[in-house]
Short mmCIF file of C-alpha atoms in Angstrom, two decimals:
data_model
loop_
_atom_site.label_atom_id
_atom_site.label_comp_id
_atom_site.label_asym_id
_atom_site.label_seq_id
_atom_site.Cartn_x
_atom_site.Cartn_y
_atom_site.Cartn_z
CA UNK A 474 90.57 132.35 113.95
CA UNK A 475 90.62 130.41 111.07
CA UNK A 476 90.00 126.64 112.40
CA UNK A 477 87.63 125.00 110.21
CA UNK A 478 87.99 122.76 107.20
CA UNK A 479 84.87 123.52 104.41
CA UNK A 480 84.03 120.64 102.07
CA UNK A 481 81.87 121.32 99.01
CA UNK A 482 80.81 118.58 97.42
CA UNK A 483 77.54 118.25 94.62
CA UNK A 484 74.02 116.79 96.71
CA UNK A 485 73.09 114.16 96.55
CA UNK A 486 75.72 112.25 94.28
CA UNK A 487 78.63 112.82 95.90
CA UNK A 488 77.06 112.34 100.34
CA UNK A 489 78.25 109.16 100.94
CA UNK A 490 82.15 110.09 100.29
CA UNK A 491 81.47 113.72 101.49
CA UNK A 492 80.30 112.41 104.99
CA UNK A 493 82.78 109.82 105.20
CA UNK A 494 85.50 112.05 104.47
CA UNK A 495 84.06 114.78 107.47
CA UNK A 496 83.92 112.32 109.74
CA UNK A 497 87.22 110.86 109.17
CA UNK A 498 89.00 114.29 109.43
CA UNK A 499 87.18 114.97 112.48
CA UNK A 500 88.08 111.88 114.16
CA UNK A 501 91.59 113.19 113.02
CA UNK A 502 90.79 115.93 115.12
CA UNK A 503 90.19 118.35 112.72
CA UNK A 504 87.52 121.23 112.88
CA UNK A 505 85.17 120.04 109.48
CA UNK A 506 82.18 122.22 108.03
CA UNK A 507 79.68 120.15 105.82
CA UNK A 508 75.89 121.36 104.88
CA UNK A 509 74.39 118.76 106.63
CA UNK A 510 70.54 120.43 106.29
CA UNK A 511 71.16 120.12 102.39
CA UNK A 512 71.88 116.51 103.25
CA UNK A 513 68.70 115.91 104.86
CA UNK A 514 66.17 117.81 102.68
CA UNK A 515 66.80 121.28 104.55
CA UNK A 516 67.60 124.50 103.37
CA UNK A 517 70.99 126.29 104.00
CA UNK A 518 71.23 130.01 103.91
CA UNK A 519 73.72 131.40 101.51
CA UNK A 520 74.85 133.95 104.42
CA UNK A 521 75.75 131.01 106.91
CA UNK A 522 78.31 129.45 103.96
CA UNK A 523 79.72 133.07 102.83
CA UNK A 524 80.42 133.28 106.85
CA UNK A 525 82.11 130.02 107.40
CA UNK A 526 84.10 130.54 104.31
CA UNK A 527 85.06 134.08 104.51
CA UNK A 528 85.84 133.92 108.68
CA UNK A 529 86.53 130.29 109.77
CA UNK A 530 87.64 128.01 106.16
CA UNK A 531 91.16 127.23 106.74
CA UNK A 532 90.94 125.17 103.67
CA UNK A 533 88.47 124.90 101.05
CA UNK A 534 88.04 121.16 99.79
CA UNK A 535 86.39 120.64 96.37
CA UNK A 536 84.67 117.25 95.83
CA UNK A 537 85.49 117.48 92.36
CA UNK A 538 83.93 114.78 89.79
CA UNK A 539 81.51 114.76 86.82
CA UNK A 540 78.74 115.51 89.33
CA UNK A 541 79.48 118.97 90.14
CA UNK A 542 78.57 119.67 86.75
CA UNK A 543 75.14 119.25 85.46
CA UNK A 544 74.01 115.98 83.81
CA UNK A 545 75.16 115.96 79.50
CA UNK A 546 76.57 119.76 80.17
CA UNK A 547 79.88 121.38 81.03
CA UNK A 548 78.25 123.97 83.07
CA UNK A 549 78.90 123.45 86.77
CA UNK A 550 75.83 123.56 89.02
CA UNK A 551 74.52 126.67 90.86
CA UNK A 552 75.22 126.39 94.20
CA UNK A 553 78.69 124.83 93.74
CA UNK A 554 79.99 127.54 91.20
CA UNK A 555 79.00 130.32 93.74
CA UNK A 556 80.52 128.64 96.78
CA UNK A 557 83.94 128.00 93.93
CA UNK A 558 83.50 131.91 93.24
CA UNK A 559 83.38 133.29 96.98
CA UNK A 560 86.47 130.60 98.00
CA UNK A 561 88.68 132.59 94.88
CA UNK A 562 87.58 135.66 96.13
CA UNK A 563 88.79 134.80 99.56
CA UNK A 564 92.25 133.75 98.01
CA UNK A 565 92.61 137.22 96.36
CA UNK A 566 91.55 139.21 99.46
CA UNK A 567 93.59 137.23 101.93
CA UNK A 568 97.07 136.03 101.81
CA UNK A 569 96.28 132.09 102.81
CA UNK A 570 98.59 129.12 101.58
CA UNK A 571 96.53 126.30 99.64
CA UNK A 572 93.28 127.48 100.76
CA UNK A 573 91.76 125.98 97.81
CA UNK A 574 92.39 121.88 97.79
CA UNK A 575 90.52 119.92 94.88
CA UNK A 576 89.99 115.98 96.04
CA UNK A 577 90.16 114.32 92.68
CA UNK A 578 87.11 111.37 92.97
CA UNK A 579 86.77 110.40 88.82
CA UNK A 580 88.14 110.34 85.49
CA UNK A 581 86.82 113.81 84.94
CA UNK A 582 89.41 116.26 83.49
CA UNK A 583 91.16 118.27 85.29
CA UNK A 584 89.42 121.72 83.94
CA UNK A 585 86.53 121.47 84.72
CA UNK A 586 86.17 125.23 85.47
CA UNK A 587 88.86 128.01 84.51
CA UNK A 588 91.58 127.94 86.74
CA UNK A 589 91.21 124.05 88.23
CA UNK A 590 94.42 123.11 86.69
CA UNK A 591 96.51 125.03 88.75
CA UNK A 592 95.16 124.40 91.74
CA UNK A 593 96.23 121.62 94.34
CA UNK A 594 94.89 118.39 93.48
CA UNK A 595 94.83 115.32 95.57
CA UNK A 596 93.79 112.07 93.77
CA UNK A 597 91.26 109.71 95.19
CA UNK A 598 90.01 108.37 92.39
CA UNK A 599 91.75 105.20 93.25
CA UNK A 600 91.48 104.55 96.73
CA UNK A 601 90.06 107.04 99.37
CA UNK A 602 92.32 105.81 102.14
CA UNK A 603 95.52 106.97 100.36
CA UNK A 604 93.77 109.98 99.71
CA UNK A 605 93.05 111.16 102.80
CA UNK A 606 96.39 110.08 103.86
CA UNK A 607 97.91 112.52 101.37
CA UNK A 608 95.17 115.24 102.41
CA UNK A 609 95.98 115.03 105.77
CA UNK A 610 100.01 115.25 105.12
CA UNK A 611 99.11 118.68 103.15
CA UNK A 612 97.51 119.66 106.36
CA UNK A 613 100.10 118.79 108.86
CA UNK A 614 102.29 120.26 106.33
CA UNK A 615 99.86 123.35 106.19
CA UNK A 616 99.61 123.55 110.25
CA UNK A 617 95.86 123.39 110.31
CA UNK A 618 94.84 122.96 113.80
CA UNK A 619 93.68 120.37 115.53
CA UNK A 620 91.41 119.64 118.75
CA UNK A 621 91.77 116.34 120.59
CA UNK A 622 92.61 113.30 118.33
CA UNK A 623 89.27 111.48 119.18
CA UNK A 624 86.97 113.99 119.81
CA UNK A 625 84.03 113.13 117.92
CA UNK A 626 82.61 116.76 116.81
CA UNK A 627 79.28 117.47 114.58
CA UNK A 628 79.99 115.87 111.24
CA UNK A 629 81.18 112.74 112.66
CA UNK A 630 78.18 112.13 115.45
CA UNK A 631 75.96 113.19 112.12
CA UNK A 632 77.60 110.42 110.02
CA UNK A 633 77.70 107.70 112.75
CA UNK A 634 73.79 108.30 114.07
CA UNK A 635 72.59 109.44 111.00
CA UNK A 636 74.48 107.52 108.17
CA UNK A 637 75.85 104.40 109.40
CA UNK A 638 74.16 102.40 111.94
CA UNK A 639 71.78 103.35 115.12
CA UNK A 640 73.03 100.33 116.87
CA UNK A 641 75.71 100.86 118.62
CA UNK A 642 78.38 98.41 120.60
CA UNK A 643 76.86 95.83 123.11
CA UNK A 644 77.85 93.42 125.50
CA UNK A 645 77.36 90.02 124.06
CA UNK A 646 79.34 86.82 123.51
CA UNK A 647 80.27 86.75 119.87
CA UNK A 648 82.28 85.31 117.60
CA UNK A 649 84.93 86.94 115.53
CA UNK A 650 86.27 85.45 111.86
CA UNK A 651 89.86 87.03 111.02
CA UNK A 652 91.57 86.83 107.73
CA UNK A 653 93.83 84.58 109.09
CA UNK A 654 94.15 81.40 107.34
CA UNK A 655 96.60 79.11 108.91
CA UNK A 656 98.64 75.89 108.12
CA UNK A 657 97.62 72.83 110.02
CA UNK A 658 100.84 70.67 109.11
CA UNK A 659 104.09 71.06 106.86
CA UNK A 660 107.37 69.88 106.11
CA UNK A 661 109.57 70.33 109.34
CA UNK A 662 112.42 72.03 107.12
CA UNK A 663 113.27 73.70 103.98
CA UNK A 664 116.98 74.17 101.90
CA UNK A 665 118.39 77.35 100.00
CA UNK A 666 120.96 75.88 97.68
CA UNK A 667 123.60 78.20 96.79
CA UNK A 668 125.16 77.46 93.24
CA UNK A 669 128.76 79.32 91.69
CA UNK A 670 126.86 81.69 89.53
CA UNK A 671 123.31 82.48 88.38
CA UNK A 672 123.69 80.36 85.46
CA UNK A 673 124.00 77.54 86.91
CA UNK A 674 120.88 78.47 89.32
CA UNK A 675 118.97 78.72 86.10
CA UNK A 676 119.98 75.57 84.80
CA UNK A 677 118.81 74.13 87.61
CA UNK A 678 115.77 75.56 87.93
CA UNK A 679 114.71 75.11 83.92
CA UNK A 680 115.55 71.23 84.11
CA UNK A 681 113.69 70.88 87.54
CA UNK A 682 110.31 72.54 86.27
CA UNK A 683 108.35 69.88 87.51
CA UNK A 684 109.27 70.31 90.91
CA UNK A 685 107.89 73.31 93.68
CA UNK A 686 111.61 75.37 93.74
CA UNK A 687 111.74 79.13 93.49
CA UNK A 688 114.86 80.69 92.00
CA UNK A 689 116.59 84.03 93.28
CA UNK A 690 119.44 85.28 91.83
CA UNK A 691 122.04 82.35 92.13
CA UNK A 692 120.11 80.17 95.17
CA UNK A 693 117.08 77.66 94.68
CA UNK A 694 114.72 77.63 97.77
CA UNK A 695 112.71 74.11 97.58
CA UNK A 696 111.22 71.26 100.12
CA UNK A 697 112.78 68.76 98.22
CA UNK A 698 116.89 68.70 97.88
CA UNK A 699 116.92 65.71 95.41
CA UNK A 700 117.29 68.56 92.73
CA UNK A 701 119.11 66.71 89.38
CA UNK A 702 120.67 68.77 86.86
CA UNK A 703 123.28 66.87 84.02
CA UNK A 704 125.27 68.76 81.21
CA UNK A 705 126.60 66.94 78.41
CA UNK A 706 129.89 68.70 77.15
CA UNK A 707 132.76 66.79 75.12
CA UNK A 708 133.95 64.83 78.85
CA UNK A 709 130.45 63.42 79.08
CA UNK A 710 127.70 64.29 81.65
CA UNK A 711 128.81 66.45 84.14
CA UNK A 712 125.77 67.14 87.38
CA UNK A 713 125.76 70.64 88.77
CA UNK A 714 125.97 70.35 92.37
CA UNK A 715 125.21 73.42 95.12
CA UNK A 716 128.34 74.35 96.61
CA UNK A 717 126.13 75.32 99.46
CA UNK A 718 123.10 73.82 100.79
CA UNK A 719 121.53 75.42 104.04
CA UNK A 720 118.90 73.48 105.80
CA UNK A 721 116.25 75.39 107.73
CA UNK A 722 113.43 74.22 110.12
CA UNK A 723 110.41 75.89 110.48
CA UNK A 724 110.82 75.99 114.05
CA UNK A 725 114.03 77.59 114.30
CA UNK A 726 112.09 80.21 111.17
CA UNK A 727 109.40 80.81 113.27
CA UNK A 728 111.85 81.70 116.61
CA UNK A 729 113.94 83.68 114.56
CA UNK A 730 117.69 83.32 115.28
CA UNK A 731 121.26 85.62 114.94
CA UNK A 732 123.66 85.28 112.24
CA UNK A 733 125.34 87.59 109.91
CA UNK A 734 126.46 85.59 107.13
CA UNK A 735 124.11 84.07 104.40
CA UNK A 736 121.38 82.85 105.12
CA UNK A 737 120.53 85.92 107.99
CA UNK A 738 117.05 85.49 109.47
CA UNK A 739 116.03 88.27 106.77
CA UNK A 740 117.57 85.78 103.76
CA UNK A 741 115.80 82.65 105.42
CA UNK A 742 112.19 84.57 106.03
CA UNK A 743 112.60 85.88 102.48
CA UNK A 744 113.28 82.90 100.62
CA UNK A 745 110.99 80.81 102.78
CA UNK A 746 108.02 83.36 101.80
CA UNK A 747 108.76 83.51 98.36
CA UNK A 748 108.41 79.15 97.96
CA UNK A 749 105.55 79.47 100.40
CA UNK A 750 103.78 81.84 98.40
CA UNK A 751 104.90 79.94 95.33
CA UNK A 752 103.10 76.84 96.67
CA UNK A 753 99.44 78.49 97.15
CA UNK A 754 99.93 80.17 93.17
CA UNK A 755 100.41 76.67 92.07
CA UNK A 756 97.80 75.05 94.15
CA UNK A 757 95.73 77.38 92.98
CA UNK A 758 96.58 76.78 89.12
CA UNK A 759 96.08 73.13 89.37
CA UNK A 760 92.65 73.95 91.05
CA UNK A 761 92.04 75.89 87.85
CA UNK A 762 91.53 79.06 88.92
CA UNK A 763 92.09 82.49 87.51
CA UNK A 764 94.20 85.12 88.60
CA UNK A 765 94.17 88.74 88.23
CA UNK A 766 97.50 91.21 88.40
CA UNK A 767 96.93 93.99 91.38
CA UNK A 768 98.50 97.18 91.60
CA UNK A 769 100.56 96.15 94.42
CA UNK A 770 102.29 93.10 92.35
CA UNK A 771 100.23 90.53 94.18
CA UNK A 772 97.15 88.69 92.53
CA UNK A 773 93.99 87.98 93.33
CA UNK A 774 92.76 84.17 92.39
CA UNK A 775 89.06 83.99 91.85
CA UNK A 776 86.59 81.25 90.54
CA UNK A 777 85.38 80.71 86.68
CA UNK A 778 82.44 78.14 85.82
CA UNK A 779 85.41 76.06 85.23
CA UNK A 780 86.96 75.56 88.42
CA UNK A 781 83.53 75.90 90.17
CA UNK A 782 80.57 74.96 87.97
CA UNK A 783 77.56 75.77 89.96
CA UNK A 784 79.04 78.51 91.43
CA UNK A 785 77.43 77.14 94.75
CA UNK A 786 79.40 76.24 97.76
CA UNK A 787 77.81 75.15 100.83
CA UNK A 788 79.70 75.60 104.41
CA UNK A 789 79.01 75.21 108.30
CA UNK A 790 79.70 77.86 110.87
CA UNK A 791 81.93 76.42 113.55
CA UNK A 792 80.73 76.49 116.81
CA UNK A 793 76.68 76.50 115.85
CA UNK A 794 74.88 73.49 117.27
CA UNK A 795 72.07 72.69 115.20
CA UNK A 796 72.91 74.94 112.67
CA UNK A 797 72.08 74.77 108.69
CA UNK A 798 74.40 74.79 106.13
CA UNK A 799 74.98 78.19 104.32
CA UNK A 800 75.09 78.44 100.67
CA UNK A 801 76.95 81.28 99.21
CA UNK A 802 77.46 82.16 95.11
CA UNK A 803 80.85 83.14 94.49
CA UNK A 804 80.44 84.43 91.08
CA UNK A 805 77.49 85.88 89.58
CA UNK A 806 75.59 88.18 86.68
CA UNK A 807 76.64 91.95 87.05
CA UNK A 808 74.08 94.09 85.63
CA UNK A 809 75.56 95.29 82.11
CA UNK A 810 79.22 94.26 82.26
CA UNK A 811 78.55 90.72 82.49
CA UNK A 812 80.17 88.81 85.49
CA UNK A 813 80.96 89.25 89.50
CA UNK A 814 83.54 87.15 90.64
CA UNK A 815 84.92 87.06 94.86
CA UNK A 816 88.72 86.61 94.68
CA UNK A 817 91.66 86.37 97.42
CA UNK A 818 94.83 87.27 97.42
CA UNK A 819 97.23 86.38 99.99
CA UNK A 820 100.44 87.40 101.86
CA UNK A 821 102.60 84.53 103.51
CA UNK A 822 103.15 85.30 107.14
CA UNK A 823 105.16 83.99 110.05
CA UNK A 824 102.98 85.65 113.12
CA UNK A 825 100.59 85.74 114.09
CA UNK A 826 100.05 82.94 112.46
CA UNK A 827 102.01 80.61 110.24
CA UNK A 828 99.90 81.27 107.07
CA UNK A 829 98.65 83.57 104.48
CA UNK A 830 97.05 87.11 105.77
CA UNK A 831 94.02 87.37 102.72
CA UNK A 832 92.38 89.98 101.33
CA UNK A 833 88.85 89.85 100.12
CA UNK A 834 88.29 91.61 95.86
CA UNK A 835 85.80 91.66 93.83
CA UNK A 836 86.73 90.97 89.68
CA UNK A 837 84.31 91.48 87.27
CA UNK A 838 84.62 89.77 84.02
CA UNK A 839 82.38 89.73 80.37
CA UNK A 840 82.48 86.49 80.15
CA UNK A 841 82.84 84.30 83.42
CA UNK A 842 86.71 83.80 82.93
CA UNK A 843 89.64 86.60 82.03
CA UNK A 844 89.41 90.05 83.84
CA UNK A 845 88.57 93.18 82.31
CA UNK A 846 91.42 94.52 81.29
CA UNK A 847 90.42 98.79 81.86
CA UNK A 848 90.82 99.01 85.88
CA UNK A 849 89.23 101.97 85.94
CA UNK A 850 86.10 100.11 84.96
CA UNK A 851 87.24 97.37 87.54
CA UNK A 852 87.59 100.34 90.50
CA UNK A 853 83.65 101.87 89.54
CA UNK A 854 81.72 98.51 89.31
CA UNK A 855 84.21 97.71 92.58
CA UNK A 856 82.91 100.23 94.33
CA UNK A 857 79.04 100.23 93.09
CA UNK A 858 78.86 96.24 94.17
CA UNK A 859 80.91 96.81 97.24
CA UNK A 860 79.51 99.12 98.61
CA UNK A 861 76.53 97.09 99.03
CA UNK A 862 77.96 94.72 101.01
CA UNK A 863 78.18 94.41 104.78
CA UNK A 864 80.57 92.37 107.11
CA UNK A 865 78.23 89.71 107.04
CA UNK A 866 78.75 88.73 103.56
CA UNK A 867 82.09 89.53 103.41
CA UNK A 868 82.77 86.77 105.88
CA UNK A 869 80.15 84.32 104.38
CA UNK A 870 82.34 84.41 101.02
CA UNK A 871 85.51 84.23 102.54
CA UNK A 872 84.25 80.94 104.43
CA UNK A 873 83.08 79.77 101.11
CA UNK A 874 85.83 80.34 99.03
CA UNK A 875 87.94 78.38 101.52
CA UNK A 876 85.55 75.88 102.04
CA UNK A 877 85.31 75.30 98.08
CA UNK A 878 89.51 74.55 98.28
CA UNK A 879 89.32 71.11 99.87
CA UNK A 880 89.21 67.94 98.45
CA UNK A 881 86.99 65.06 98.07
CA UNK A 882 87.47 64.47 102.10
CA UNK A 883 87.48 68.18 102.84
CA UNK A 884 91.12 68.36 102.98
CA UNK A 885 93.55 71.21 101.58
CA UNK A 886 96.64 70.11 100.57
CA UNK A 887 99.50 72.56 99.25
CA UNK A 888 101.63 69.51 96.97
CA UNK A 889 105.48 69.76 98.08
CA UNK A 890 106.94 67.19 95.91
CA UNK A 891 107.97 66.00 99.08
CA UNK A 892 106.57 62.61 101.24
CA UNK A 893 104.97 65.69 103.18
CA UNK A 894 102.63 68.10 102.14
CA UNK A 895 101.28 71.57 103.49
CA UNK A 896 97.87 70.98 105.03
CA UNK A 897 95.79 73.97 105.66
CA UNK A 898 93.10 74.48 107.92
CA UNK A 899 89.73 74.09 106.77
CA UNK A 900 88.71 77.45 107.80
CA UNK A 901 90.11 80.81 109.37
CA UNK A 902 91.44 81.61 112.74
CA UNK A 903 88.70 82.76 115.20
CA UNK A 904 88.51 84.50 118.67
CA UNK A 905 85.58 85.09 120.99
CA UNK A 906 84.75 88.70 122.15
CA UNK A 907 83.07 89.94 125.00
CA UNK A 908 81.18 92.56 122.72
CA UNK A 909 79.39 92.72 118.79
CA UNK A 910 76.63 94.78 117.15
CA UNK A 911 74.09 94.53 115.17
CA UNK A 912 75.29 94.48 111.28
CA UNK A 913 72.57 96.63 109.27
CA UNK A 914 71.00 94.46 106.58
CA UNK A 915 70.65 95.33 103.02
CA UNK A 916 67.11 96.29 102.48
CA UNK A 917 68.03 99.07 105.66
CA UNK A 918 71.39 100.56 103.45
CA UNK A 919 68.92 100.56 100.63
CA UNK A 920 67.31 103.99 102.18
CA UNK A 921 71.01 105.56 101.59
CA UNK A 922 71.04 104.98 97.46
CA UNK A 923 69.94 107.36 95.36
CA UNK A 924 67.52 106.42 92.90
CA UNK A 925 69.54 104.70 90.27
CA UNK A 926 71.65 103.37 92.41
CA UNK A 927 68.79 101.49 93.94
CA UNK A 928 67.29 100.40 90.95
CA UNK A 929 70.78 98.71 89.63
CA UNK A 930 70.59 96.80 93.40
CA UNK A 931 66.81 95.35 92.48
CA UNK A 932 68.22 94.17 89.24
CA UNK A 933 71.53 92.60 90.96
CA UNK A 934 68.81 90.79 93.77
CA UNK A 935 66.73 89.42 90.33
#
């Protein structure tokens, strides 16, 4: 029976995405076949691969990227053009639907042998979670068959004991950081004002620049109602007035109410979101930071030598008696492109928390302030820094980056143009846990790079 999902991938470039992939499908519950002796410094027999793929492949999954060729050549490598060779002779001996699957990891184009072109290709060349999302739709599609959801089978126990981290889950008391950041204190409501025509919304929103509003078709969302607007036609000055003005309180927002004409709870939580979200973007502005444009529409706001000229920012762990001060660099030298920079971006929320749900980036930059504009050069040095980098420090700069918000007195305040402002919390939401691990260190993930790769981290450390 045909059960088993074959990955060939090029050794030792490609391991780290080749084992995380395996182990992923096989947590999926999905039969996986990986050369795991080539891995480790072994020797594979050509017999055992012609078996698995000639009896048990289901599918045959390419690793494809500028690696399976060899370096400054077109020529792909040995052992992967005989494994590519057998898997097509398969396909012309059997009668098997999208047996051959290319995963699509670079820029590389998309011949790299004859016949690549026409075969399925799934991209992950931009994010390997909504690659294996569309790999494993193809394979529901496909009805390959599954064993129990959570069985871990030999590629995963390989990647977790082998590849990850020997320590596993303990009992201990320990402290958990989310990336949750919550508001402390705001105005008790806020007002849609509903003018006769977009037009006049405009108007309104042009002459009040100077105040936090957000327009949407013909409604202004603000904090403040005192809006002014005057036209001067040949009667004099005429004001534009609302011919509807809704007040909303955040408490009635946050328990959510019935009604079905305008403003719905959907119009209110919209509009509230939108001059929420407006409020951090210009907090952020006038705290002279830079932004950078995501795929998803959102941005991600991220420190220059401007805004933060040391690049330094000290912060205390809550709940640590006796503890020192950390100091963490939020931007930084990055080997030959120039600059490393930790952004946010953020996503107003209701619950759990009243607040912004963050996300941690990295943007590099050539010269400390605007982005580099080719994202496929953002994704690679993304990835090559990243990957580096364990929970620990991904917390540590989060803490910072907040921490480097406040004001002379510590405080964060989110203007309103109101005689109340938002106050945020000086750091994020936090829950104990009856059970942590042990987060491997960097000098340990060292043994995993190959040699370049370890020789860029050296020079990052310098």
């Amino acid at each position: 029976m045909r059960d088993t999902i074959f990955i060939s991938h090029a050794t030792p470039e490609d391991n780290e995405f080749t084992v995380w992939l395996a182990s992923r499908l096989e947590l999926l519950g999905y039969k996986v076949w990986i050369d795991k002796k080539e891995l480790l410094g072994g020797e594979t027999f050509w017999e055992t691969i012609e078996s698995v793929i000639k009896i048990n492949a289901v599918k045959f999954l390419l690793v494809y990227s500028k690696n399976i060729c060899y370096p400054d050549s077109e020529e792909i490598k040995g052992g992967i053009q005989k494994e590519i060779d057998f898997a097509k002779d398969v396909i012309k001996n059997e009668t098997l639907n999208d047996f051959f699957i290319i995963l699509h990891m670079d820029d590389s184009g998309y011949n790299l042998f004859p016949g690549a072109k026409d075969l399925n290709q799934i991209p992950f060349n931009e994010n390997w979670a909504e690659g294996l999302t569309a790999l494993q739709k193809k394979l529901v599609r496909d009805n390959v068959p599954v064993t129990d959801i959570h069985e871990l089978d030999e590629a995963a126990k390989w990647y977790l004991n082998n590849y990850l981290v020997k320590n596993p889950i303990i009992e201990k008391k320990e402290l958990y950081y989310t990336n949750w950041w919550s508001v402390k204190s705001m105005p008790k409501s806020f007002f849609i004002m509903r003018y006769k025509n977009e037009k006049q919304a405009n108007k309104v929103a042009a002459d009040n620049e100077n105040y936090l509003l957000v327009k949407d078709a013909n409604c202004v969302t603000t904090f403040n109602k005192r809006l002014h607007t005057k036209i001067i036609d040949s009667f004099g000055n005429t004001s534009i007035l609302p011919y509807e003005v809704f007040e909303i309180t955040i408490s009635e927002l946050l328990q959510g109410y019935e009604k079905e004409s305008f403003p719905s709870f959907r119009d209110a939580e919209n509009h509230f979101k939108k001059l929420f979200k407006r409020t951090l973007h210009l907090f952020f502005k006038n705290k002279q930071l830079y932004w950078y444009d995501l795929s998803n529409k959102n941005m991600a706001y991220y420190h220059t030598y401007t805004s933060l000229p040391t690049s330094k920012v000290t912060f205390d762990f809550p709940y640590r008696e006796n503890a020192r001060p950390k100091t963490k660099n939020l931007l930084g030298k990055h080997l030959e492109v120039g600059k490393w920079h930790f952004a946010i971006s953020a996503k107003p929320a209701l619950s759990p928390f009243l607040g912004f749900h963050l996300r941690s980036h990295l943007i590099f930059t050539k010269s400390g302030y605007g982005a580099i504009d080719d994202k496929d050069l953002q994704h690679t040095h993304r990835r090559k820094k990243g990957k580096r980098m364990f929970n620990e420090e991904w917390r540590d700069l989060l803490l910072a980056f907040i921490k480097s918000l406040g004001d002379s007195e510590g405080e964060i305040i989110l203007k309103t143009g109101t005689e109340t402002d938002i106050v945020m919390k000086p750091s994020l939401e936090m829950f104990w846990s009856d059970y942590g691990y042990f987060d491997p260190k960097d000098l340990k993930r060292q043994e995993l790079f190959i040699d370049d790769e370890r020789e860029d981290f050296i020079q990052e450390q310098e």
